[in-house]
mmCIF file of C-alpha atoms and ligand atoms in Angstrom:
data_model
loop_
_atom_site.group_PDB
_atom_site.id
_atom_site.type_symbol
_atom_site.label_atom_id
_atom_site.label_comp_id
_atom_site.label_asym_id
_atom_site.label_seq_id
_atom_site.Cartn_x
_atom_site.Cartn_y
_atom_site.Cartn_z
ATOM 1 C CA MET A 1 -3.368 103.895 36.845
ATOM 2 C CA ILE A 2 -6.197 105.921 35.379
ATOM 3 C CA THR A 3 -7.981 108.296 37.751
ATOM 4 C CA LEU A 4 -11.507 109.520 37.139
ATOM 5 C CA ALA A 5 -11.127 113.099 38.396
ATOM 6 C CA ILE A 6 -14.321 115.063 39.117
ATOM 7 C CA ASP A 7 -14.642 118.801 39.831
ATOM 8 C CA ILE A 8 -17.937 119.907 41.390
ATOM 9 C CA GLY A 9 -18.423 123.673 41.221
ATOM 10 C CA GLY A 10 -21.404 125.920 41.849
ATOM 11 C CA THR A 11 -21.874 126.447 38.100
ATOM 12 C CA LYS A 12 -20.425 123.395 36.356
ATOM 13 C CA LEU A 13 -19.496 119.775 36.925
ATOM 14 C CA ALA A 14 -16.385 118.512 35.130
ATOM 15 C CA ALA A 15 -14.991 114.997 34.910
ATOM 16 C CA ALA A 16 -11.881 113.678 33.215
ATOM 17 C CA LEU A 17 -9.768 110.562 32.855
ATOM 18 C CA VAL A 18 -6.227 111.412 33.954
ATOM 19 C CA ASP A 19 -3.188 109.121 33.828
ATOM 20 C CA ASP A 20 -0.311 109.099 36.338
ATOM 21 C CA ALA A 21 1.738 111.461 34.132
ATOM 22 C CA LEU A 22 -1.195 113.942 34.330
ATOM 23 C CA ASN A 23 -2.245 113.471 30.719
ATOM 24 C CA LEU A 24 -5.886 114.390 30.320
ATOM 25 C CA LEU A 25 -7.328 111.558 28.212
ATOM 26 C CA GLU A 26 -10.963 112.666 28.007
ATOM 27 C CA ARG A 27 -13.022 115.432 29.618
ATOM 28 C CA ARG A 28 -16.747 116.111 29.967
ATOM 29 C CA GLU A 29 -18.750 118.965 31.500
ATOM 30 C CA LEU A 30 -22.369 119.474 32.617
ATOM 31 C CA PRO A 31 -24.132 122.345 34.390
ATOM 32 C CA THR A 32 -24.487 121.945 38.166
ATOM 33 C CA PRO A 33 -28.171 121.382 39.019
ATOM 34 C CA ALA A 34 -29.582 124.317 40.992
ATOM 35 C CA SER A 35 -31.535 122.172 43.430
ATOM 36 C CA LYS A 36 -31.455 121.582 47.133
ATOM 37 C CA MET A 37 -32.410 117.950 46.518
ATOM 38 C CA PRO A 38 -29.413 115.579 46.732
ATOM 39 C CA ASP A 39 -30.988 113.310 44.095
ATOM 40 C CA ALA A 40 -30.572 116.020 41.433
ATOM 41 C CA LEU A 41 -26.810 116.184 42.019
ATOM 42 C CA ARG A 42 -26.580 112.411 42.186
ATOM 43 C CA ALA A 43 -28.359 112.040 38.828
ATOM 44 C CA ALA A 44 -26.171 114.697 37.169
ATOM 45 C CA LEU A 45 -23.002 113.036 38.478
ATOM 46 C CA GLN A 46 -24.196 109.664 37.213
ATOM 47 C CA THR A 47 -24.810 111.088 33.712
ATOM 48 C CA LEU A 48 -21.430 112.837 33.805
ATOM 49 C CA VAL A 49 -19.291 109.859 34.794
ATOM 50 C CA GLU A 50 -21.118 106.955 33.141
ATOM 51 C CA PRO A 51 -19.135 107.095 29.854
ATOM 52 C CA LEU A 52 -15.823 107.487 31.725
ATOM 53 C CA PHE A 53 -15.653 105.298 34.817
ATOM 54 C CA PRO A 54 -15.350 101.868 33.114
ATOM 55 C CA ARG A 55 -11.775 102.857 32.107
ATOM 56 C CA ALA A 56 -10.792 104.176 35.576
ATOM 57 C CA THR A 57 -9.245 102.441 38.582
ATOM 58 C CA ARG A 58 -10.096 105.080 41.177
ATOM 59 C CA VAL A 59 -12.113 108.268 41.661
ATOM 60 C CA ALA A 60 -10.761 111.588 42.967
ATOM 61 C CA ILE A 61 -13.211 114.440 43.616
ATOM 62 C CA ALA A 62 -12.496 118.147 44.024
ATOM 63 C CA SER A 63 -15.707 119.754 45.238
ATOM 64 C CA THR A 64 -17.069 123.066 46.333
ATOM 65 C CA GLY A 65 -18.033 123.004 50.023
ATOM 66 C CA ILE A 66 -16.411 121.883 53.233
ATOM 67 C CA ILE A 67 -15.417 118.253 52.675
ATOM 68 C CA ARG A 68 -15.481 116.344 55.940
ATOM 69 C CA ASP A 69 -15.169 112.546 56.045
ATOM 70 C CA GLY A 70 -16.114 112.377 52.364
ATOM 71 C CA VAL A 71 -19.308 114.415 52.875
ATOM 72 C CA LEU A 72 -19.967 117.815 51.239
ATOM 73 C CA LEU A 73 -21.216 120.414 53.735
ATOM 74 C CA ALA A 74 -22.039 123.744 52.110
ATOM 75 C CA ILE A 75 -20.752 126.841 53.917
ATOM 76 C CA ASN A 76 -22.692 128.865 51.320
ATOM 77 C CA PRO A 77 -25.661 126.685 50.249
ATOM 78 C CA HIS A 78 -26.862 129.429 47.846
ATOM 79 C CA ASN A 79 -23.997 128.397 45.523
ATOM 80 C CA LEU A 80 -25.578 124.946 45.172
ATOM 81 C CA GLY A 81 -29.257 125.866 44.847
ATOM 82 C CA GLY A 82 -29.748 125.477 48.601
ATOM 83 C CA LEU A 83 -28.123 122.035 48.905
ATOM 84 C CA LEU A 84 -26.705 121.714 52.414
ATOM 85 C CA HIS A 85 -25.314 118.231 52.644
ATOM 86 C CA PHE A 86 -24.288 115.573 50.108
ATOM 87 C CA PRO A 87 -22.618 112.178 50.680
ATOM 88 C CA LEU A 88 -19.918 112.579 48.009
ATOM 89 C CA THR A 89 -17.617 109.589 48.364
ATOM 90 C CA GLU A 90 -20.479 107.233 49.201
ATOM 91 C CA THR A 91 -22.392 108.305 46.059
ATOM 92 C CA LEU A 92 -19.426 107.938 43.708
ATOM 93 C CA ARG A 93 -18.497 104.586 45.233
ATOM 94 C CA GLU A 94 -22.054 103.388 44.608
ATOM 95 C CA ILE A 95 -22.089 104.662 41.007
ATOM 96 C CA THR A 96 -18.630 103.409 40.001
ATOM 97 C CA GLY A 97 -17.720 100.626 42.443
ATOM 98 C CA LEU A 98 -14.268 102.261 42.693
ATOM 99 C CA PRO A 99 -12.236 103.542 45.662
ATOM 100 C CA THR A 100 -13.014 107.252 46.030
ATOM 101 C CA LEU A 101 -11.377 110.258 47.670
ATOM 102 C CA ALA A 102 -12.828 113.782 48.036
ATOM 103 C CA VAL A 103 -11.292 117.155 48.911
ATOM 104 C CA ASN A 104 -12.389 120.786 48.674
ATOM 105 C CA ASP A 105 -12.010 122.196 45.132
ATOM 106 C CA ALA A 106 -9.735 125.111 46.026
ATOM 107 C CA GLN A 107 -7.600 122.955 48.310
ATOM 108 C CA ALA A 108 -7.177 120.452 45.460
ATOM 109 C CA ALA A 109 -6.343 123.205 42.977
ATOM 110 C CA ALA A 110 -3.812 124.665 45.428
ATOM 111 C CA TRP A 111 -2.043 121.312 45.514
ATOM 112 C CA ALA A 112 -1.833 121.073 41.706
ATOM 113 C CA GLU A 113 -0.652 124.659 41.391
ATOM 114 C CA TYR A 114 1.928 124.179 44.145
ATOM 115 C CA GLN A 115 3.372 121.205 42.231
ATOM 116 C CA ALA A 116 3.417 123.298 39.032
ATOM 117 C CA LEU A 117 5.656 125.864 40.794
ATOM 118 C CA GLN A 118 8.323 123.098 40.842
ATOM 119 C CA GLY A 119 9.937 124.028 44.123
ATOM 120 C CA ASP A 120 10.249 127.766 43.476
ATOM 121 C CA TYR A 121 8.287 128.482 46.662
ATOM 122 C CA ARG A 122 7.366 126.501 49.804
ATOM 123 C CA ASP A 123 4.456 128.716 50.839
ATOM 124 C CA MET A 124 1.697 129.564 48.388
ATOM 125 C CA VAL A 125 -2.014 130.311 48.368
ATOM 126 C CA PHE A 126 -4.485 129.522 45.603
ATOM 127 C CA LEU A 127 -7.626 131.626 45.207
ATOM 128 C CA THR A 128 -10.485 130.733 42.890
ATOM 129 C CA VAL A 129 -12.824 133.525 41.825
ATOM 130 C CA SER A 130 -15.702 131.579 40.342
ATOM 131 C CA THR A 131 -19.296 131.000 41.522
ATOM 132 C CA GLY A 132 -17.889 131.720 44.979
ATOM 133 C CA VAL A 133 -14.418 132.657 46.175
ATOM 134 C CA GLY A 134 -12.435 129.669 47.436
ATOM 135 C CA GLY A 135 -8.950 129.264 48.826
ATOM 136 C CA GLY A 136 -6.277 126.668 49.442
ATOM 137 C CA VAL A 137 -3.137 127.171 51.522
ATOM 138 C CA VAL A 138 0.183 125.337 51.153
ATOM 139 C CA ASN A 139 2.478 126.030 54.093
ATOM 140 C CA ASN A 140 6.076 124.793 54.064
ATOM 141 C CA GLY A 141 5.160 122.338 51.304
ATOM 142 C CA GLU A 142 2.106 120.965 53.113
ATOM 143 C CA LEU A 143 -1.540 121.366 52.032
ATOM 144 C CA ILE A 144 -3.515 122.715 54.990
ATOM 145 C CA THR A 145 -7.028 121.244 55.090
ATOM 146 C CA GLY A 146 -7.808 121.800 58.796
ATOM 147 C CA SER A 147 -9.228 119.394 61.343
ATOM 148 C CA GLY A 148 -12.759 119.820 59.970
ATOM 149 C CA GLY A 149 -11.985 120.769 56.333
ATOM 150 C CA LEU A 150 -12.605 124.511 56.800
ATOM 151 C CA ALA A 151 -9.002 125.712 56.409
ATOM 152 C CA GLY A 152 -8.453 128.111 53.512
ATOM 153 C CA HIS A 153 -12.074 129.249 53.144
ATOM 154 C CA LEU A 154 -10.760 132.745 52.488
ATOM 155 C CA GLY A 155 -13.870 133.835 50.592
ATOM 156 C CA HIS A 156 -15.621 134.045 53.945
ATOM 157 C CA THR A 157 -13.287 136.575 55.501
ATOM 158 C CA LEU A 158 -14.644 140.090 56.021
ATOM 159 C CA ALA A 159 -14.354 142.612 53.200
ATOM 160 C CA ASP A 160 -16.990 145.174 54.220
ATOM 161 C CA PRO A 161 -19.062 145.099 57.433
ATOM 162 C CA ASP A 162 -21.742 147.120 55.597
ATOM 163 C CA GLY A 163 -21.584 144.919 52.502
ATOM 164 C CA PRO A 164 -24.151 142.459 51.157
ATOM 165 C CA LEU A 165 -25.280 139.435 53.159
ATOM 166 C CA CYS A 166 -23.351 136.281 52.269
ATOM 167 C CA GLY A 167 -25.052 132.894 51.927
ATOM 168 C CA CYS A 168 -22.885 131.665 54.824
ATOM 169 C CA GLY A 169 -24.882 133.929 57.146
ATOM 170 C CA ARG A 170 -22.229 136.616 57.581
ATOM 171 C CA ARG A 171 -22.462 140.131 56.197
ATOM 172 C CA GLY A 172 -19.837 141.510 53.824
ATOM 173 C CA CYS A 173 -17.738 138.424 53.063
ATOM 174 C CA VAL A 174 -15.226 138.700 50.196
ATOM 175 C CA GLU A 175 -17.339 136.111 48.341
ATOM 176 C CA ALA A 176 -20.490 138.242 48.531
ATOM 177 C CA ILE A 177 -18.678 141.040 46.652
ATOM 178 C CA ALA A 178 -15.892 139.565 44.518
ATOM 179 C CA SER A 179 -17.318 136.249 43.246
ATOM 180 C CA GLY A 180 -19.169 135.727 39.971
ATOM 181 C CA ARG A 181 -22.391 135.594 41.993
ATOM 182 C CA GLY A 182 -21.411 138.723 43.928
ATOM 183 C CA ILE A 183 -20.663 140.652 40.736
ATOM 184 C CA ALA A 184 -23.996 139.597 39.208
ATOM 185 C CA ALA A 185 -25.993 140.331 42.380
ATOM 186 C CA ALA A 186 -24.821 143.959 42.449
ATOM 187 C CA ALA A 187 -25.793 144.625 38.831
ATOM 188 C CA GLN A 188 -28.611 147.129 38.356
ATOM 189 C CA GLY A 189 -30.692 148.660 35.570
ATOM 190 C CA GLU A 190 -29.959 147.155 32.182
ATOM 191 C CA LEU A 191 -27.385 144.757 33.677
ATOM 192 C CA ALA A 192 -29.805 143.365 36.287
ATOM 193 C CA GLY A 193 -30.159 139.621 35.843
ATOM 194 C CA CYS A 194 -26.919 139.281 33.815
ATOM 195 C CA ASP A 195 -24.327 136.726 34.893
ATOM 196 C CA ALA A 196 -20.677 137.610 35.503
ATOM 197 C CA ARG A 197 -19.615 136.361 32.079
ATOM 198 C CA THR A 198 -22.013 138.772 30.373
ATOM 199 C CA ILE A 199 -20.878 141.586 32.673
ATOM 200 C CA PHE A 200 -17.261 141.000 31.551
ATOM 201 C CA THR A 201 -18.391 141.136 27.919
ATOM 202 C CA ARG A 202 -20.250 144.395 28.552
ATOM 203 C CA ALA A 203 -17.220 145.865 30.311
ATOM 204 C CA GLY A 204 -15.160 144.996 27.205
ATOM 205 C CA GLN A 205 -17.703 146.984 25.162
ATOM 206 C CA GLY A 206 -17.185 150.033 27.360
ATOM 207 C CA ASP A 207 -20.129 149.721 29.782
ATOM 208 C CA GLU A 208 -19.237 151.795 32.829
ATOM 209 C CA GLN A 209 -21.403 149.964 35.353
ATOM 210 C CA ALA A 210 -19.988 146.609 34.218
ATOM 211 C CA SER A 211 -16.457 147.895 34.489
ATOM 212 C CA GLY A 212 -17.180 149.290 37.974
ATOM 213 C CA LEU A 213 -18.480 145.908 39.156
ATOM 214 C CA ILE A 214 -15.317 144.175 37.938
ATOM 215 C CA HIS A 215 -13.105 146.817 39.588
ATOM 216 C CA ARG A 216 -14.999 146.348 42.862
ATOM 217 C CA SER A 217 -14.344 142.602 42.693
ATOM 218 C CA ALA A 218 -10.648 143.019 41.825
ATOM 219 C CA GLN A 219 -10.110 145.592 44.579
ATOM 220 C CA THR A 220 -11.802 143.330 47.131
ATOM 221 C CA LEU A 221 -9.609 140.419 46.031
ATOM 222 C CA ALA A 222 -6.459 142.567 46.279
ATOM 223 C CA ARG A 223 -7.357 143.519 49.858
ATOM 224 C CA LEU A 224 -7.891 139.834 50.651
ATOM 225 C CA ILE A 225 -4.461 139.047 49.171
ATOM 226 C CA ALA A 226 -2.847 141.633 51.481
ATOM 227 C CA ASP A 227 -4.567 139.900 54.430
ATOM 228 C CA VAL A 228 -3.398 136.515 53.127
ATOM 229 C CA LYS A 229 0.182 137.800 52.890
ATOM 230 C CA ALA A 230 -0.040 139.059 56.485
ATOM 231 C CA THR A 231 -1.431 135.729 57.685
ATOM 232 C CA THR A 232 0.740 133.240 55.787
ATOM 233 C CA ASP A 233 3.799 135.185 54.527
ATOM 234 C CA CYS A 234 3.367 133.201 51.301
ATOM 235 C CA GLN A 235 5.726 133.956 48.424
ATOM 236 C CA CYS A 236 3.133 133.480 45.710
ATOM 237 C CA VAL A 237 -0.635 133.725 45.198
ATOM 238 C CA VAL A 238 -2.104 131.826 42.236
ATOM 239 C CA ILE A 239 -5.488 132.895 40.868
ATOM 240 C CA GLY A 240 -7.948 130.595 39.091
ATOM 241 C CA GLY A 241 -11.679 130.191 38.433
ATOM 242 C CA SER A 242 -13.497 131.581 35.386
ATOM 243 C CA VAL A 243 -13.654 135.125 36.819
ATOM 244 C CA GLY A 244 -10.049 134.931 38.058
ATOM 245 C CA LEU A 245 -8.874 133.732 34.639
ATOM 246 C CA ALA A 246 -10.968 136.221 32.639
ATOM 247 C CA GLU A 247 -8.955 138.526 30.408
ATOM 248 C CA GLY A 248 -7.635 141.574 32.226
ATOM 249 C CA TYR A 249 -8.796 140.514 35.712
ATOM 250 C CA LEU A 250 -5.399 139.526 37.167
ATOM 251 C CA ALA A 251 -3.825 142.742 35.867
ATOM 252 C CA LEU A 252 -6.537 144.696 37.676
ATOM 253 C CA VAL A 253 -5.904 142.816 40.931
ATOM 254 C CA GLU A 254 -2.178 143.555 40.525
ATOM 255 C CA THR A 255 -2.943 147.261 40.102
ATOM 256 C CA TYR A 256 -4.994 147.346 43.324
ATOM 257 C CA LEU A 257 -2.463 145.256 45.272
ATOM 258 C CA ALA A 258 0.297 147.665 44.201
ATOM 259 C CA GLN A 259 -1.620 150.410 46.070
ATOM 260 C CA GLU A 260 -1.114 148.549 49.376
ATOM 261 C CA PRO A 261 2.053 149.073 51.480
ATOM 262 C CA ALA A 262 5.237 147.232 50.455
ATOM 263 C CA VAL A 263 5.002 144.604 53.202
ATOM 264 C CA TYR A 264 1.818 143.184 51.599
ATOM 265 C CA GLN A 265 3.257 142.761 48.101
ATOM 266 C CA VAL A 266 3.408 139.195 46.815
ATOM 267 C CA THR A 267 3.902 137.597 43.388
ATOM 268 C CA LEU A 268 0.580 136.935 41.612
ATOM 269 C CA GLN A 269 0.206 134.283 38.903
ATOM 270 C CA SER A 270 -2.611 132.827 36.817
ATOM 271 C CA ALA A 271 -3.336 129.142 37.382
ATOM 272 C CA HIS A 272 -0.911 127.035 35.335
ATOM 273 C CA TYR A 273 -3.594 124.373 34.878
ATOM 274 C CA ARG A 274 -6.212 127.010 34.045
ATOM 275 C CA HIS A 275 -9.747 125.546 34.412
ATOM 276 C CA ASN A 276 -8.408 122.061 35.199
ATOM 277 C CA ALA A 277 -6.511 122.870 38.409
ATOM 278 C CA GLY A 278 -9.130 121.179 40.619
ATOM 279 C CA LEU A 279 -9.231 118.049 38.443
ATOM 280 C CA PHE A 280 -5.439 117.685 38.406
ATOM 281 C CA GLY A 281 -5.145 118.462 42.106
ATOM 282 C CA ALA A 282 -7.616 115.725 43.002
ATOM 283 C CA ALA A 283 -5.763 113.279 40.708
ATOM 284 C CA LEU A 284 -2.424 114.191 42.333
ATOM 285 C CA LEU A 285 -3.847 113.756 45.831
ATOM 286 C CA ALA A 286 -5.180 110.335 44.778
ATOM 287 C CA GLN A 287 -1.698 109.368 43.517
ATOM 288 C CA GLY A 288 -0.240 110.273 46.911
ATOM 289 C CA GLU A 289 -2.893 108.347 48.867
ATOM 290 C CA GLN A 290 -1.404 105.232 50.466
ATOM 291 C CA SER A 291 -4.654 103.452 51.307
ATOM 292 C CA TRP A 292 -5.385 101.963 47.875
HETATM 293 P P1 ADP B 301 -17.468 126.781 39.113
HETATM 294 O O1 ADP B 301 -17.782 127.818 40.139
HETATM 295 O O2 ADP B 301 -18.595 125.835 38.848
HETATM 296 O O3 ADP B 301 -16.158 126.089 39.380
HETATM 297 P P2 ADP B 301 -16.448 128.688 37.086
HETATM 298 O O4 ADP B 301 -15.024 128.687 37.559
HETATM 299 O O5 ADP B 301 -16.657 128.569 35.608
HETATM 300 O O6 ADP B 301 -17.334 127.515 37.691
HETATM 301 O O7 ADP B 301 -17.123 130.032 37.623
HETATM 302 C C1 ADP B 301 -18.445 130.366 37.317
HETATM 303 C C2 ADP B 301 -18.591 131.873 37.328
HETATM 304 O O8 ADP B 301 -17.690 132.455 36.373
HETATM 305 C C3 ADP B 301 -19.984 132.342 36.938
HETATM 306 O O9 ADP B 301 -20.320 133.452 37.757
HETATM 307 C C4 ADP B 301 -19.831 132.766 35.467
HETATM 308 O O10 ADP B 301 -20.748 133.810 35.097
HETATM 309 C C5 ADP B 301 -18.408 133.292 35.448
HETATM 310 N N1 ADP B 301 -17.749 133.148 34.139
HETATM 311 C C6 ADP B 301 -17.766 132.066 33.323
HETATM 312 N N2 ADP B 301 -17.050 132.289 32.224
HETATM 313 C C7 ADP B 301 -16.547 133.544 32.326
HETATM 314 C C8 ADP B 301 -15.731 134.376 31.494
HETATM 315 N N3 ADP B 301 -15.282 133.946 30.310
HETATM 316 N N4 ADP B 301 -15.419 135.614 31.935
HETATM 317 C C9 ADP B 301 -15.858 136.049 33.137
HETATM 318 N N5 ADP B 301 -16.645 135.335 33.954
HETATM 319 C C10 ADP B 301 -16.984 134.095 33.560
HETATM 320 C C1 BMX B 302 -17.762 128.663 48.568
HETATM 321 C C2 BMX B 302 -17.681 127.310 49.269
HETATM 322 C C3 BMX B 302 -16.247 126.788 49.194
HETATM 323 C C4 BMX B 302 -15.722 126.752 47.749
HETATM 324 C C5 BMX B 302 -15.866 128.132 47.098
HETATM 325 C C6 BMX B 302 -15.502 128.106 45.627
HETATM 326 C C7 BMX B 302 -19.810 126.047 49.275
HETATM 327 C C8 BMX B 302 -20.757 125.194 48.498
HETATM 328 N N1 BMX B 302 -18.653 126.392 48.683
HETATM 329 O O1 BMX B 302 -17.039 129.588 49.296
HETATM 330 O O2 BMX B 302 -16.152 125.517 49.777
HETATM 331 O O3 BMX B 302 -14.374 126.331 47.730
HETATM 332 O O4 BMX B 302 -17.240 128.558 47.238
HETATM 333 O O5 BMX B 302 -16.359 127.213 44.948
HETATM 334 O O6 BMX B 302 -20.116 126.391 50.392
HETATM 335 P P1 BMX B 302 -16.753 127.356 43.405
HETATM 336 O O7 BMX B 302 -18.024 126.625 43.204
HETATM 337 O O8 BMX B 302 -16.858 128.788 43.104
HETATM 338 O O9 BMX B 302 -15.603 126.738 42.639
HETATM 339 ZN ZN1 ZN B 303 -19.558 134.177 53.658
#
């Protein structure tokens, strides 16, 4: 069967045709509309999938947000231009006429990355450092989604009670500091208004402020990983997302984690599926779904 896999992030929308052996047959990307109007996301998704869906037999969506009963509920609406609520599976069923499944993006990516570990570990956690900071937990070989879809939202754990306000309404969440948005929001002077990608480029050119912002993110993520180790006793943490996969970032997180006591040490790896972990995870979850 051919799955139309869709990854909805705060910055980009990706869609791909994936076969049952996880071959990626075709892939497309569009920017995520920064609008609180559901119609803007609907129109972008329609444009994205129109050339692909005629060859697919089902749709599998990995999306930012809490996914409950096929509906996207933003925990941090700022990441989606203020959009609070979007009927994901209903919309894709209407556009494609195909059976559709939806799961949180980091939960989906965790599932793909767990499979890529090929049985080396039973307990692992995936963290995406991207527009936001997302998480997915696999415990004893089982993906934990929670009764209401909130499980694994590790970006909304506390990093600094005096830190910046997070779009979820809490102050000092990991996401508000470590994410691409968090890095950009703290930039001042000549870096004000730059996105995280530009800040990484500037850091590579020796800019001290840029480098400091990246260190602050990596240190915050390392502290989160120590908390994650204490909570789950996982044997491995896999890091993805465009910030998480940026050159030098994982090494920096490893350096900060090494400064924590021995009990919090855990193996860190870059996402095997790189930027496609969410797409493949959704496709794998669709393969395992019995109801179609
Ligand atoms: P999404 O959140 O839509 O899944 P990404 O994983 O691409 O998308 O994350 C988007 C964030 O990553 C933005 O803050 C962007 O500035 C940043 N980013 C994109 N490319 C890079 C890069 N090469 N290096 C560092 N940061 C990047
Ligand atoms: C936010 C939250 C999570 C998501 C994470 C990473 C929203 C819209 N999203 O914490 O559900 O997993 O961002 O998302 O509330 P990404 O867009 O950075 O990939
Ligand atoms: Zn938050």
